[in-house]
Amino acid sequence: MAVTTREERINIRISSRDKNMIERAAESNNLSITSYIISVVLRQAKLDLKDNEILTLTNSERDNFIKALNEVDEPNQALKDLFK
């Protein structure tokens, strides 16, 4: 298993109640608080990025998208003028 060097630091302030809950959750998973927070936050970050960066299309939407990409229109006058 590869060892990751932790070089960066993130400081947060939380309530005593939240800290206690995190400590209990970390302990129940046999993890340090740091390892627990990193694993939970990274898991959520991956889900958030997936939701924001991956476009899921139905077969019909995909077909329409590909069709639109393949349709070649002649450039209009404004575009021709732009490249003069």
PDB file of C-alpha atoms in Angstrom, residues 7-79:
ATOM      1  CA  GLU A   7       2.065  18.317   3.143  1.00  0.00           C
ATOM      2  CA  GLU A   8      -0.910  20.680   3.386  1.00  0.00           C
ATOM      3  CA  ARG A   9      -2.932  21.828   6.352  1.00  0.00           C
ATOM      4  CA  ILE A  10      -6.598  22.775   6.736  1.00  0.00           C
ATOM      5  CA  ASN A  11      -7.762  24.401   9.951  1.00  0.00           C
ATOM      6  CA  ILE A  12     -11.417  24.372  10.945  1.00  0.00           C
ATOM      7  CA  ARG A  13     -13.395  25.453  13.975  1.00  0.00           C
ATOM      8  CA  ILE A  14     -16.300  23.286  15.100  1.00  0.00           C
ATOM      9  CA  SER A  15     -18.522  23.007  18.128  1.00  0.00           C
ATOM     10  CA  SER A  16     -17.662  20.678  20.994  1.00  0.00           C
ATOM     11  CA  ARG A  17     -20.732  18.636  20.141  1.00  0.00           C
ATOM     12  CA  ASP A  18     -19.611  18.154  16.520  1.00  0.00           C
ATOM     13  CA  LYS A  19     -16.065  17.321  17.604  1.00  0.00           C
ATOM     14  CA  ASN A  20     -17.358  14.712  20.026  1.00  0.00           C
ATOM     15  CA  MET A  21     -19.469  13.127  17.308  1.00  0.00           C
ATOM     16  CA  ILE A  22     -16.508  13.017  14.910  1.00  0.00           C
ATOM     17  CA  GLU A  23     -14.288  11.487  17.601  1.00  0.00           C
ATOM     18  CA  ARG A  24     -16.875   8.785  18.294  1.00  0.00           C
ATOM     19  CA  ALA A  25     -17.328   8.037  14.589  1.00  0.00           C
ATOM     20  CA  ALA A  26     -13.576   7.864  14.027  1.00  0.00           C
ATOM     21  CA  GLU A  27     -13.159   5.544  16.992  1.00  0.00           C
ATOM     22  CA  SER A  28     -15.986   3.291  15.803  1.00  0.00           C
ATOM     23  CA  ASN A  29     -14.125   2.923  12.497  1.00  0.00           C
ATOM     24  CA  ASN A  30     -10.750   2.350  14.189  1.00  0.00           C
ATOM     25  CA  LEU A  31      -9.364   5.507  12.581  1.00  0.00           C
ATOM     26  CA  SER A  32      -7.628   8.569  13.883  1.00  0.00           C
ATOM     27  CA  ILE A  33      -9.701  11.723  13.746  1.00  0.00           C
ATOM     28  CA  THR A  34      -7.512  13.025  10.911  1.00  0.00           C
ATOM     29  CA  SER A  35      -7.830   9.824   8.865  1.00  0.00           C
ATOM     30  CA  TYR A  36     -11.568   9.697   9.453  1.00  0.00           C
ATOM     31  CA  ILE A  37     -12.129  13.312   8.385  1.00  0.00           C
ATOM     32  CA  ILE A  38      -9.942  12.902   5.304  1.00  0.00           C
ATOM     33  CA  SER A  39     -11.724   9.706   4.211  1.00  0.00           C
ATOM     34  CA  VAL A  40     -15.202  11.169   4.694  1.00  0.00           C
ATOM     35  CA  VAL A  41     -14.428  14.498   3.053  1.00  0.00           C
ATOM     36  CA  LEU A  42     -12.640  12.926   0.081  1.00  0.00           C
ATOM     37  CA  ARG A  43     -15.506  10.479  -0.467  1.00  0.00           C
ATOM     38  CA  GLN A  44     -17.989  13.378  -0.515  1.00  0.00           C
ATOM     39  CA  ALA A  45     -15.724  15.512  -2.700  1.00  0.00           C
ATOM     40  CA  LYS A  46     -15.590  12.746  -5.315  1.00  0.00           C
ATOM     41  CA  LEU A  47     -19.388  12.509  -5.328  1.00  0.00           C
ATOM     42  CA  ASP A  48     -19.750  16.281  -5.621  1.00  0.00           C
ATOM     43  CA  LEU A  49     -17.275  16.465  -8.489  1.00  0.00           C
ATOM     44  CA  LYS A  50     -18.941  13.555 -10.256  1.00  0.00           C
ATOM     45  CA  ASP A  51     -22.307  15.338  -9.992  1.00  0.00           C
ATOM     46  CA  ASN A  52     -20.825  18.552 -11.385  1.00  0.00           C
ATOM     47  CA  GLU A  53     -18.390  17.247 -13.987  1.00  0.00           C
ATOM     48  CA  ILE A  54     -20.069  14.232 -15.568  1.00  0.00           C
ATOM     49  CA  LEU A  55     -23.005  14.702 -17.891  1.00  0.00           C
ATOM     50  CA  THR A  56     -25.312  11.702 -18.096  1.00  0.00           C
ATOM     51  CA  LEU A  57     -27.509  11.455 -21.174  1.00  0.00           C
ATOM     52  CA  THR A  58     -30.264   9.099 -22.200  1.00  0.00           C
ATOM     53  CA  ASN A  59     -29.701   7.207 -25.443  1.00  0.00           C
ATOM     54  CA  SER A  60     -31.975   9.649 -27.249  1.00  0.00           C
ATOM     55  CA  GLU A  61     -30.170  12.683 -25.833  1.00  0.00           C
ATOM     56  CA  ARG A  62     -26.811  11.161 -26.772  1.00  0.00           C
ATOM     57  CA  ASP A  63     -27.982  10.494 -30.327  1.00  0.00           C
ATOM     58  CA  ASN A  64     -29.258  14.072 -30.688  1.00  0.00           C
ATOM     59  CA  PHE A  65     -25.993  15.449 -29.297  1.00  0.00           C
ATOM     60  CA  ILE A  66     -23.869  13.404 -31.705  1.00  0.00           C
ATOM     61  CA  LYS A  67     -26.143  14.354 -34.586  1.00  0.00           C
ATOM     62  CA  ALA A  68     -25.737  18.049 -33.746  1.00  0.00           C
ATOM     63  CA  LEU A  69     -21.949  17.663 -33.611  1.00  0.00           C
ATOM     64  CA  ASN A  70     -21.865  15.952 -36.988  1.00  0.00           C
ATOM     65  CA  GLU A  71     -24.066  18.486 -38.768  1.00  0.00           C
ATOM     66  CA  VAL A  72     -21.832  20.939 -40.582  1.00  0.00           C
ATOM     67  CA  ASP A  73     -23.353  24.311 -41.359  1.00  0.00           C
ATOM     68  CA  GLU A  74     -21.851  26.756 -43.780  1.00  0.00           C
ATOM     69  CA  PRO A  75     -20.315  29.723 -41.975  1.00  0.00           C
ATOM     70  CA  ASN A  76     -22.461  32.862 -41.970  1.00  0.00           C
ATOM     71  CA  GLN A  77     -21.159  36.214 -43.210  1.00  0.00           C
ATOM     72  CA  ALA A  78     -20.225  37.448 -39.726  1.00  0.00           C
ATOM     73  CA  LEU A  79     -18.014  34.401 -39.181  1.00  0.00           C
TER      74      LEU A  79
END
